[in-house]
Short mmCIF file of C-alpha atoms and ligand atoms in Angstrom, two decimals:
data_model
loop_
_atom_site.label_atom_id
_atom_site.label_comp_id
_atom_site.label_asym_id
_atom_site.label_seq_id
_atom_site.Cartn_x
_atom_site.Cartn_y
_atom_site.Cartn_z
CA MET P 1 25.64 -15.30 0.07
CA ALA P 2 24.79 -11.97 1.13
CA ALA P 3 21.56 -12.78 3.40
CA ARG P 4 23.98 -14.88 5.12
CA ALA P 5 26.84 -12.64 5.47
CA GLY P 6 24.60 -9.96 7.03
CA ARG P 7 23.01 -12.37 9.52
CA GLY P 8 26.50 -13.09 11.07
CA GLY P 9 26.22 -11.49 14.25
CA PRO P 10 23.19 -11.25 16.78
CA PRO P 11 21.49 -8.02 16.18
CA ALA P 12 21.39 -5.37 18.53
CA THR P 13 18.25 -4.27 20.51
CA ILE P 14 17.52 -0.38 21.26
CA ARG P 15 14.36 0.64 22.43
CA LEU P 16 12.70 3.30 20.61
CA PRO P 17 9.52 5.58 21.53
CA LEU P 18 6.71 5.18 19.11
CA ASP P 19 7.28 8.40 17.30
CA ARG P 20 10.79 7.16 16.42
CA ALA P 21 10.27 3.54 15.82
CA LEU P 22 8.45 3.65 12.25
CA GLY P 23 10.34 1.71 9.52
CA HIS P 24 12.48 -0.20 12.16
CA VAL P 25 12.58 -4.08 12.68
CA LEU P 26 10.88 -5.30 15.69
CA ALA P 27 13.83 -7.06 17.82
CA GLU P 28 11.37 -9.18 19.64
CA ALA P 29 7.79 -10.11 19.45
CA LEU P 30 5.27 -7.79 20.56
CA GLY P 31 2.81 -9.48 23.16
CA ALA P 32 -0.21 -7.59 24.37
CA LEU P 33 0.17 -5.87 27.52
CA THR P 34 -3.48 -5.68 28.08
CA ASP P 35 -6.62 -7.26 27.04
CA LEU P 36 -8.14 -5.64 23.76
CA PRO P 37 -10.58 -4.61 24.44
CA SER P 38 -9.91 -3.98 27.88
CA PHE P 39 -13.25 -3.93 28.89
CA ASP P 40 -16.82 -4.89 27.71
CA THR P 41 -17.29 -1.93 25.20
CA SER P 42 -20.66 -0.65 23.55
CA ALA P 43 -20.17 -0.74 19.78
CA MET P 44 -22.48 1.73 19.22
CA ASP P 45 -24.76 4.80 20.31
CA GLY P 46 -27.90 3.71 21.71
CA TRP P 47 -29.19 1.78 24.67
CA ALA P 48 -27.78 -0.70 26.98
CA VAL P 49 -30.90 -3.19 27.75
CA ALA P 50 -31.09 -5.89 30.48
CA GLY P 51 -33.46 -8.88 29.86
CA PRO P 52 -36.55 -8.76 27.67
CA GLY P 53 -38.14 -5.41 26.63
CA PRO P 54 -39.97 -3.21 26.85
CA TRP P 55 -37.34 -1.64 29.21
CA ALA P 56 -38.03 1.39 31.77
CA PHE P 57 -35.58 3.93 31.40
CA GLU P 58 -34.45 7.29 33.14
CA ALA P 59 -33.68 10.68 31.43
CA GLY P 60 -30.30 11.79 31.03
CA ALA P 61 -26.85 11.67 29.10
CA GLY P 62 -26.32 7.86 30.26
CA LEU P 63 -23.07 6.15 29.89
CA LEU P 64 -20.05 8.07 28.16
CA ALA P 65 -16.84 6.66 26.70
CA GLY P 66 -13.64 7.36 29.26
CA ARG P 67 -15.71 6.95 32.57
CA GLY P 68 -15.50 4.71 35.52
CA PRO P 69 -17.36 1.22 35.99
CA ALA P 70 -21.20 1.48 35.61
CA PRO P 71 -23.50 -0.03 38.37
CA VAL P 72 -25.32 -3.21 37.54
CA LEU P 73 -28.07 -3.03 35.25
CA PRO P 74 -31.20 -4.22 36.58
CA ASP P 75 -33.62 -6.95 34.62
CA GLY P 76 -36.15 -4.83 32.54
CA THR P 77 -34.04 -1.24 32.43
CA ALA P 78 -32.18 0.64 29.85
CA VAL P 79 -29.53 3.18 30.22
CA ARG P 80 -28.33 5.69 27.39
CA ILE P 81 -24.89 4.44 26.21
CA ALA P 82 -22.34 5.84 23.90
CA THR P 83 -19.96 4.25 21.67
CA GLY P 84 -16.73 3.34 23.55
CA ALA P 85 -18.48 3.15 26.99
CA ARG P 86 -18.07 0.52 29.26
CA VAL P 87 -21.32 -1.70 29.01
CA PRO P 88 -22.66 -2.40 32.59
CA PRO P 89 -22.66 -5.68 34.26
CA ASP P 90 -25.71 -7.65 33.48
CA THR P 91 -26.15 -5.85 30.22
CA THR P 92 -28.27 -8.51 27.51
CA ALA P 93 -27.50 -6.13 24.20
CA VAL P 94 -26.88 -2.93 23.09
CA ILE P 95 -29.73 -1.33 20.78
CA ARG P 96 -28.64 1.11 18.18
CA SER P 97 -30.69 4.65 18.73
CA GLU P 98 -32.00 4.40 15.15
CA HIS P 99 -33.36 0.69 16.07
CA ALA P 100 -35.04 2.11 19.69
CA HIS P 101 -38.36 3.78 20.12
CA VAL P 102 -38.40 5.95 23.17
CA ASP P 103 -41.86 6.58 24.57
CA GLU P 104 -41.24 9.32 26.74
CA ALA P 105 -44.77 9.60 28.13
CA ARG P 106 -44.79 6.34 29.47
CA GLY P 107 -40.72 6.24 30.02
CA LEU P 108 -40.50 3.15 28.07
CA LEU P 109 -38.00 1.96 25.60
CA HIS P 110 -39.25 -0.69 22.84
CA ALA P 111 -36.95 -2.23 20.40
CA ARG P 112 -37.81 -2.04 16.53
CA ARG P 113 -36.23 -5.36 15.65
CA SER P 114 -35.51 -8.47 17.40
CA VAL P 115 -32.82 -8.10 19.88
CA VAL P 116 -30.03 -11.05 19.79
CA THR P 117 -28.03 -11.62 23.18
CA GLY P 118 -24.58 -9.38 22.84
CA GLN P 119 -25.40 -7.54 19.83
CA ASP P 120 -23.23 -4.39 19.70
CA ILE P 121 -21.19 -5.17 22.55
CA ARG P 122 -17.67 -5.71 22.22
CA PRO P 123 -16.37 -8.31 24.85
CA ARG P 124 -13.50 -7.74 26.73
CA GLY P 125 -10.68 -9.71 24.72
CA GLN P 126 -12.35 -10.07 21.63
CA GLU P 127 -9.11 -8.96 19.61
CA CYS P 128 -6.48 -10.31 22.25
CA ARG P 129 -5.90 -11.69 25.59
CA SER P 130 -3.18 -10.20 27.79
CA GLY P 131 0.41 -11.76 26.81
CA GLU P 132 -0.87 -12.90 23.61
CA GLN P 133 1.64 -12.63 20.35
CA LEU P 134 0.43 -9.55 18.45
CA VAL P 135 3.21 -9.15 16.12
CA PRO P 136 6.25 -11.56 15.51
CA ALA P 137 9.93 -10.57 15.76
CA GLY P 138 11.23 -9.27 12.54
CA THR P 139 8.35 -7.28 11.33
CA VAL P 140 9.03 -3.99 10.03
CA VAL P 141 6.76 -1.24 11.91
CA THR P 142 4.60 0.32 9.92
CA PRO P 143 1.62 3.21 10.66
CA ALA P 144 -0.63 0.53 11.65
CA VAL P 145 1.81 -1.52 13.94
CA LEU P 146 2.42 1.66 15.67
CA GLY P 147 -1.12 1.99 16.24
CA LEU P 148 -1.59 -1.54 17.39
CA ALA P 149 1.04 -1.30 19.79
CA ALA P 150 -0.44 1.93 21.19
CA ALA P 151 -3.54 0.43 21.53
CA ALA P 152 -2.01 -2.55 23.28
CA GLY P 153 -0.53 -0.99 25.95
CA TYR P 154 3.28 0.18 24.34
CA ASP P 155 5.07 3.30 24.86
CA ALA P 156 8.41 2.20 23.22
CA LEU P 157 9.08 -0.69 20.95
CA PRO P 158 12.67 -2.88 21.05
CA VAL P 159 13.80 -2.70 17.79
CA VAL P 160 17.01 -3.33 15.77
CA PRO P 161 19.04 -0.21 14.87
CA ARG P 162 18.66 0.70 11.60
CA PRO P 163 22.21 -0.32 9.74
CA ARG P 164 24.00 2.86 8.70
CA VAL P 165 25.32 3.10 4.97
CA ASP P 166 27.99 5.49 3.07
CA VAL P 167 27.24 6.04 -0.44
CA LEU P 168 30.44 6.88 -2.32
CA VAL P 169 29.78 7.67 -6.03
CA LEU P 170 32.75 6.93 -8.57
CA GLY P 171 33.40 8.52 -11.97
CA ASP P 172 35.10 11.78 -13.08
CA GLU P 173 32.22 12.07 -15.74
CA LEU P 174 29.43 12.76 -13.38
CA LEU P 175 27.57 16.16 -13.00
CA ASN P 176 25.50 17.07 -10.14
CA ALA P 177 23.16 19.35 -11.65
CA GLY P 178 22.21 20.80 -15.21
CA LEU P 179 22.32 19.13 -18.76
CA PRO P 180 24.82 16.87 -19.84
CA HIS P 181 27.59 18.35 -21.78
CA ASP P 182 30.97 17.82 -23.26
CA GLY P 183 30.99 13.92 -22.19
CA LEU P 184 29.78 14.43 -18.98
CA ILE P 185 26.40 12.92 -17.95
CA ARG P 186 24.17 13.61 -14.96
CA ASP P 187 24.92 11.25 -11.75
CA ALA P 188 21.53 9.16 -11.96
CA LEU P 189 22.85 6.55 -8.64
CA GLY P 190 23.52 9.17 -5.99
CA PRO P 191 20.05 10.58 -6.06
CA MET P 192 18.51 6.77 -6.45
CA LEU P 193 20.49 4.98 -3.91
CA GLY P 194 19.76 7.05 -0.68
CA PRO P 195 15.68 6.87 -0.91
CA TRP P 196 16.44 3.16 -2.41
CA LEU P 197 18.41 2.29 0.70
CA ARG P 198 16.27 3.83 3.16
CA ALA P 199 13.27 2.30 1.92
CA LEU P 200 15.30 -1.07 2.65
CA GLY P 201 15.20 0.68 6.32
CA ALA P 202 18.92 2.09 6.23
CA GLU P 203 20.19 5.10 7.47
CA VAL P 204 21.99 6.69 4.55
CA SER P 205 24.57 9.56 4.57
CA ASP P 206 24.38 11.67 1.55
CA PRO P 207 26.34 10.30 -1.38
CA ARG P 208 29.81 11.44 -1.72
CA PRO P 209 31.12 12.09 -5.63
CA LEU P 210 34.96 10.91 -5.31
CA GLY P 211 35.71 10.94 -8.91
CA ASP P 212 37.87 8.48 -10.30
CA ASP P 213 40.37 8.91 -7.46
CA ALA P 214 42.04 5.79 -5.65
CA GLY P 215 43.42 7.75 -2.65
CA ALA P 216 39.91 9.39 -2.13
CA LEU P 217 38.42 6.09 -2.43
CA ARG P 218 40.84 4.40 -0.14
CA SER P 219 40.44 6.84 2.47
CA ALA P 220 36.53 7.20 2.10
CA LEU P 221 36.88 3.38 2.85
CA THR P 222 39.20 3.57 6.03
CA SER P 223 37.57 6.29 7.47
CA SER P 224 33.71 5.02 7.14
CA ASP P 225 32.27 3.72 10.56
CA ALA P 226 29.13 2.40 8.51
CA ASP P 227 27.50 -0.91 8.51
CA LEU P 228 27.85 -1.20 4.83
CA ILE P 229 29.57 0.95 2.01
CA VAL P 230 28.18 1.33 -1.51
CA THR P 231 30.19 2.10 -4.07
CA THR P 232 29.11 2.93 -7.73
CA GLY P 233 31.06 2.45 -10.84
CA GLY P 234 34.91 1.32 -11.12
CA THR P 235 33.88 -2.21 -10.82
CA ALA P 236 35.12 -3.51 -14.16
CA ALA P 237 39.20 -3.69 -15.31
CA GLY P 238 39.09 -0.30 -17.06
CA PRO P 239 42.33 2.07 -16.77
CA LEU P 240 40.02 4.08 -13.74
CA ASP P 241 38.16 0.98 -12.27
CA HIS P 242 39.90 1.51 -8.73
CA VAL P 243 37.71 -0.81 -6.63
CA HIS P 244 39.20 -3.98 -6.74
CA PRO P 245 43.02 -2.88 -6.90
CA VAL P 246 41.87 -0.49 -3.40
CA LEU P 247 40.36 -3.50 -1.75
CA GLU P 248 43.08 -5.65 -2.48
CA ALA P 249 45.43 -3.17 -0.99
CA LEU P 250 43.22 -3.03 1.98
CA GLY P 251 43.39 -6.67 2.35
CA ALA P 252 39.60 -7.00 2.16
CA GLU P 253 37.97 -10.50 1.57
CA LEU P 254 35.96 -10.76 -1.68
CA LEU P 255 32.81 -12.84 -0.60
CA VAL P 256 31.11 -12.38 -4.20
CA ASP P 257 33.38 -11.08 -7.10
CA GLY P 258 31.04 -11.18 -10.32
CA VAL P 259 27.65 -13.02 -10.94
CA ALA P 260 26.02 -14.47 -13.66
CA VAL P 261 23.38 -11.97 -14.34
CA ARG P 262 22.88 -9.50 -16.76
CA PRO P 263 22.90 -6.92 -16.31
CA GLY P 264 25.06 -6.48 -13.29
CA HIS P 265 27.51 -9.21 -13.56
CA PRO P 266 30.56 -7.13 -12.40
CA MET P 267 28.84 -6.50 -8.97
CA LEU P 268 30.56 -7.46 -5.90
CA LEU P 269 30.41 -8.18 -1.97
CA ALA P 270 33.44 -7.63 0.22
CA ARG P 271 34.43 -7.41 3.99
CA LEU P 272 37.07 -4.87 4.55
CA SER P 273 38.15 -6.44 8.04
CA PRO P 274 36.65 -9.28 9.82
CA ASP P 275 34.98 -6.91 12.06
CA GLY P 276 34.68 -4.03 9.59
CA PRO P 277 32.03 -2.63 7.28
CA TYR P 278 30.66 -4.45 4.08
CA LEU P 279 31.14 -3.22 0.83
CA VAL P 280 28.65 -3.86 -2.19
CA GLY P 281 30.27 -2.51 -5.42
CA LEU P 282 27.49 -1.28 -7.89
CA PRO P 283 28.30 -1.48 -11.38
CA GLY P 284 28.20 2.25 -13.08
CA ASN P 285 25.49 1.21 -15.64
CA PRO P 286 22.37 2.12 -13.81
CA LEU P 287 20.26 -0.73 -14.27
CA ALA P 288 23.04 -3.24 -13.44
CA ALA P 289 23.27 -1.10 -10.40
CA VAL P 290 19.95 -1.77 -9.35
CA SER P 291 20.60 -5.30 -10.37
CA GLY P 292 23.21 -5.24 -7.30
CA LEU P 293 21.14 -3.33 -5.04
CA LEU P 294 18.03 -5.98 -5.13
CA THR P 295 20.49 -9.22 -5.08
CA LEU P 296 23.37 -8.22 -2.86
CA ALA P 297 22.62 -5.02 -0.83
CA GLU P 298 19.04 -5.80 0.16
CA PRO P 299 19.75 -9.20 1.33
CA LEU P 300 22.53 -8.10 3.54
CA LEU P 301 20.76 -5.18 4.81
CA ALA P 302 17.86 -7.29 5.64
CA GLY P 303 20.38 -9.71 7.49
CA ILE P 304 22.10 -6.80 9.20
CA ALA P 305 18.67 -5.17 10.31
CA GLY P 306 17.18 -9.14 11.42
CA ARG P 307 14.23 -8.30 8.68
CA PRO P 308 13.29 -11.83 6.82
CA ALA P 309 14.30 -11.50 3.46
CA GLN P 310 11.89 -11.39 0.32
CA ASP P 311 10.06 -14.54 0.08
CA PRO P 312 10.73 -15.78 -3.42
CA TYR P 313 7.47 -16.21 -5.43
CA ARG P 314 6.36 -16.49 -9.42
CA ALA P 315 4.22 -15.14 -11.98
CA LEU P 316 2.98 -15.55 -15.16
CA VAL P 317 4.92 -13.57 -17.79
CA HIS P 318 2.82 -12.25 -20.60
CA ALA P 319 5.72 -12.11 -23.44
CA ASP P 320 8.54 -13.90 -24.95
CA VAL P 321 11.47 -12.70 -23.01
CA HIS P 322 14.76 -13.43 -24.92
CA GLY P 323 17.68 -14.81 -22.46
CA HIS P 324 21.52 -14.14 -22.23
CA PRO P 325 23.01 -17.32 -23.70
CA HIS P 326 24.55 -18.75 -20.23
CA ASP P 327 23.86 -16.04 -18.11
CA THR P 328 20.37 -14.93 -15.94
CA ARG P 329 18.52 -11.79 -16.99
CA LEU P 330 17.02 -9.77 -14.71
CA VAL P 331 14.42 -7.45 -16.78
CA PRO P 332 12.01 -5.06 -15.12
CA VAL P 333 8.24 -6.00 -15.19
CA VAL P 334 5.01 -4.58 -14.01
CA HIS P 335 2.23 -6.50 -12.23
CA ARG P 336 -1.31 -6.81 -14.35
CA PRO P 337 -4.49 -7.87 -13.60
CA GLY P 338 -6.00 -10.74 -15.91
CA ARG P 339 -8.63 -9.08 -17.72
CA LYS P 340 -11.94 -10.91 -19.15
CA GLY P 341 -11.19 -14.39 -17.09
CA GLY P 342 -7.39 -14.06 -17.72
CA ARG P 343 -5.01 -14.77 -15.15
CA ASP P 344 -2.59 -11.87 -13.16
CA HIS P 345 0.45 -11.92 -14.63
CA VAL P 346 3.85 -9.48 -15.38
CA ALA P 347 4.51 -7.42 -18.22
CA PRO P 348 8.08 -7.31 -19.29
CA LEU P 349 8.98 -3.62 -19.91
CA ARG P 350 11.21 -1.98 -22.92
CA TYR P 351 13.99 0.05 -22.29
CA ASN P 352 15.71 -2.56 -20.06
CA GLY P 353 19.39 -2.18 -21.25
CA PRO P 354 21.94 -1.87 -18.91
CA ALA P 355 22.26 2.03 -19.14
CA MET P 356 18.68 2.72 -19.01
CA LEU P 357 16.49 3.61 -16.11
CA ARG P 358 13.01 3.93 -18.39
CA GLY P 359 11.83 0.64 -17.77
CA ILE P 360 12.79 0.41 -14.09
CA ALA P 361 10.82 3.43 -13.36
CA ALA P 362 7.74 2.09 -14.57
CA ALA P 363 8.07 -1.34 -12.99
CA ASP P 364 7.28 -2.57 -9.63
CA GLY P 365 9.64 -5.88 -9.82
CA LEU P 366 12.40 -7.53 -11.83
CA ALA P 367 11.63 -10.88 -13.32
CA VAL P 368 14.57 -13.70 -13.06
CA VAL P 369 14.57 -14.83 -16.66
CA PRO P 370 17.10 -18.16 -16.79
CA PRO P 371 19.62 -18.53 -19.68
CA GLY P 372 18.08 -18.81 -23.14
CA GLY P 373 14.85 -16.90 -22.25
CA VAL P 374 11.29 -17.81 -21.49
CA ARG P 375 8.08 -18.25 -23.47
CA SER P 376 4.69 -16.06 -22.91
CA GLY P 377 2.80 -17.81 -20.41
CA THR P 378 5.88 -19.15 -18.54
CA GLU P 379 5.99 -18.66 -14.80
CA VAL P 380 8.96 -16.62 -13.63
CA GLU P 381 10.40 -15.58 -10.28
CA ILE P 382 9.86 -12.20 -9.58
CA LEU P 383 12.07 -9.89 -7.15
CA ASP P 384 9.92 -6.80 -5.71
CA LEU P 385 10.89 -3.58 -5.56
CA PRO P 386 10.95 -1.79 -2.18
CA TRP P 387 7.89 0.05 -3.13
CA ALA P 388 5.70 -2.95 -3.82
CA PRO P 389 6.24 -4.88 -0.58
CA ALA P 390 4.11 -7.74 0.54
CA THR P 391 3.67 -9.00 4.16
CA PRO P 392 4.55 -12.52 4.65
CA TRP P 393 3.87 -13.15 8.16
CA THR P 394 0.25 -12.27 7.88
CA GLU P 395 -0.18 -15.41 5.85
CA GLY P 396 -1.55 -18.35 7.43
CA CYS P 397 -2.09 -16.11 10.70
CA PHE P 398 -5.22 -14.15 9.59
CA THR P 399 -5.90 -15.35 6.12
N1 LIG Y 401 36.11 -5.08 -21.54
C1 LIG Y 401 34.68 -5.12 -20.95
N2 LIG Y 401 34.62 -4.19 -20.41
C2 LIG Y 401 33.23 -3.97 -19.76
C3 LIG Y 401 32.49 -5.12 -19.30
C4 LIG Y 401 33.15 -6.33 -19.76
O1 LIG Y 401 32.74 -7.11 -19.20
N3 LIG Y 401 34.13 -6.28 -20.19
N4 LIG Y 401 31.20 -4.99 -18.61
C5 LIG Y 401 30.40 -3.96 -18.79
C6 LIG Y 401 29.44 -3.59 -17.71
S1 LIG Y 401 28.23 -5.06 -18.36
C7 LIG Y 401 29.19 -2.87 -16.98
S2 LIG Y 401 27.82 -2.80 -16.15
C8 LIG Y 401 30.34 -1.91 -16.78
C9 LIG Y 401 30.80 -1.78 -15.39
O2 LIG Y 401 31.77 -0.82 -15.39
P1 LIG Y 401 32.04 -0.28 -14.04
O3 LIG Y 401 31.34 -0.73 -12.52
O4 LIG Y 401 33.61 -0.14 -13.96
O5 LIG Y 401 31.53 1.08 -14.29
P2 LIG Y 401 32.15 2.38 -15.09
O6 LIG Y 401 33.02 2.07 -16.13
O7 LIG Y 401 32.28 3.48 -14.10
O8 LIG Y 401 30.43 3.10 -15.69
C10 LIG Y 401 29.86 2.30 -16.57
C11 LIG Y 401 28.74 3.12 -17.31
O9 LIG Y 401 27.88 3.59 -16.34
C12 LIG Y 401 28.01 5.03 -16.17
N5 LIG Y 401 27.85 5.52 -14.92
C13 LIG Y 401 28.83 5.23 -13.84
N6 LIG Y 401 28.52 5.92 -12.57
C14 LIG Y 401 27.34 6.31 -13.06
C15 LIG Y 401 26.18 7.28 -12.45
N7 LIG Y 401 26.52 7.17 -11.21
N8 LIG Y 401 25.26 7.90 -12.83
C16 LIG Y 401 25.05 7.51 -14.26
N9 LIG Y 401 25.87 6.80 -15.21
C17 LIG Y 401 26.94 6.07 -14.71
C18 LIG Y 401 29.34 5.15 -16.82
O10 LIG Y 401 29.64 6.74 -17.29
C19 LIG Y 401 29.42 4.23 -17.98
O11 LIG Y 401 28.74 4.87 -19.26
O12 LIG Y 401 31.62 -2.13 -17.57
C20 LIG Y 401 31.44 -2.51 -18.59
N10 LIG Y 401 32.50 -2.82 -19.54
O1 LIG Y 402 26.49 -5.23 -15.66
MO1 LIG Y 402 26.42 -4.82 -17.05
O2 LIG Y 402 25.06 -5.41 -18.34
O3 LIG Y 402 25.87 -6.38 -16.63
O4 LIG Y 402 25.78 -3.39 -17.37
#
């Protein structure tokens, strides 16, 4: 539902220079603007040779990287060549300097080992031809994608603008500094949500502490120009839980109003108006808020940003995990390699109560545990945390 909502409109496209494009999603596929390499290139420092040896050569620095085209290399001759230099036409092979014997007296070059035609030459177009697709639309621009784009001739990239997110932190009991005291506790969600949402590709404003003030919540919602508003706390039915009443007063459409998931069952997804921002209401219990982040905010943002949603996958779980009688549980897990011939698996972590963050801080994923629980050795679906990402588009392409 959240992913579908996010994909509702066509994603906008902007062009950003390479040094500002990191982390954005490509709005279009990147086609190579040139052959790569764009000329036959020496892969080693050594000698370009033509025909069978020994080869006559002239003294001097020879062919260097970054210079214009070299003249044709006549049969039976050799010329010094640097890594990255253009290989002269009619070159048979490049011989690495450590595999060559230079007879200065006779002006002859000998190979110390057999020479294979084409060795240590990177032929033009070896990596790609001009126009060939390098990276599909929807790919997140990583440092490596930036390098590839530059190599292929790009100065700017067509990307989807980052979704803008406002974070509103509700609760009179929250402190922003120091130790808990007198029933007051530290706000654990404000410091977590900005970086987490940025890791999902969003542009996030500083979290705004609003206390338990329905009027402040209402005016924050109506004055926001974000694509998504994330609230924390106030989703349940307590005396100071203002999220539902304020959404109702604003005529918002509730798309998800509670889920059969623990922790996180009161999470909600709403749209403030048909063209207005979405709102993800995260429960106040910190691990319950993480559940809502992964299952509502992440797919919604992926949809808005044109990014493919996480590919579901399963992994062996290494211990019995108890279940909720009728709801699905999300349990922090960490991936572990199999030892002594055992299979790779995930280990469930302790300290996974709804109000705890100790388990998730050590985790790289959440296991989806069906009602009733699972036995050790069962496969369960895993939701990755954003700092344990996969790159689904490479599968089948280069493997
Ligand atoms: N009668 C019922 N009460 C509750 C139910 C229920 O089904 N029936 N569900 C419980 C569950 S489960 C959750 S989760 C919470 C959700 O409540 P809210 O979203 O309204 O959250 P709050 O009441 O505001 O806070 C809950 C809890 O979390 C602490 N909190 C809130 N914000 C933060 C923060 N930014 N950093 C750290 N901790 C925070 C808050 O102090 C409370 O302890 O409702 C249950 N109640
Ligand atoms: O969402 Mo509560 O368990 O579901 O913390």
